[in-house]
């Protein structure tokens, strides 16, 4: 059974991974929420809880390799790989593309699970999927902790997000929080941590 959404949100709030207020996002849009997954994954019990959900979902998928995009995906990918007891690697951006470095390899025919922390546009995961196909391996699934794509991003494989977290954004001109007189702050500013 999936973890109840309210329980997950409560963990995110308690660990300050999910902040409520009035935020200026890097896109220039304003939002009443800010989510930073790394904040919750600092705590081994929550890392284990969420990675365990992903591992459980794919436990009968005969996974032989876990691969994640750096940097955000590495922590959760490593824990999923540990729970499944399989080799775990990551791809990292070099110039414009994500590549395998450090002597990492994807072997022909291997059944591969791609793991990420947060999917917003899905770009990094799609690049990792291309590496899987290019290596002649088989994509067994894609697992991630949070889907922030508002359901828009789809992968051509068995997909499992632990939680779907709706994103509310406004242009500064249409922002009701601005209209009520508050000022948007950049996440990570002093006083937020
Ligand atoms: Zn605003």
mmCIF file of C-alpha atoms and ligand atoms in Angstrom, residues 22-23 29-31 170-172 174-179 182-184, ligand 1:
data_model
loop_
_atom_site.group_PDB
_atom_site.id
_atom_site.type_symbol
_atom_site.label_atom_id
_atom_site.label_comp_id
_atom_site.label_asym_id
_atom_site.label_seq_id
_atom_site.Cartn_x
_atom_site.Cartn_y
_atom_site.Cartn_z
ATOM 1 C CA UNK A 22 5.560 33.688 -0.696
ATOM 2 C CA UNK A 23 8.487 32.698 -2.862
ATOM 3 C CA UNK A 29 7.279 33.173 -11.055
ATOM 4 C CA UNK A 30 5.853 33.509 -7.548
ATOM 5 C CA UNK A 31 4.576 30.579 -5.502
ATOM 6 C CA UNK A 170 1.701 33.028 -10.500
ATOM 7 C CA UNK A 171 3.237 35.726 -12.634
ATOM 8 C CA UNK A 172 4.194 38.670 -10.372
ATOM 9 C CA UNK A 174 -1.271 38.080 -11.138
ATOM 10 C CA UNK A 175 0.114 37.026 -7.750
ATOM 11 C CA UNK A 176 -2.586 37.231 -5.033
ATOM 12 C CA UNK A 177 0.127 37.242 -2.356
ATOM 13 C CA UNK A 178 1.681 40.364 -3.884
ATOM 14 C CA UNK A 179 -1.812 41.841 -4.139
ATOM 15 C CA UNK A 182 3.516 40.772 0.989
ATOM 16 C CA UNK A 183 6.857 40.621 -0.810
ATOM 17 C CA UNK A 184 8.169 37.458 -2.472
HETATM 18 ZN ZN1 LIG B 1 3.937 37.421 -5.349
#
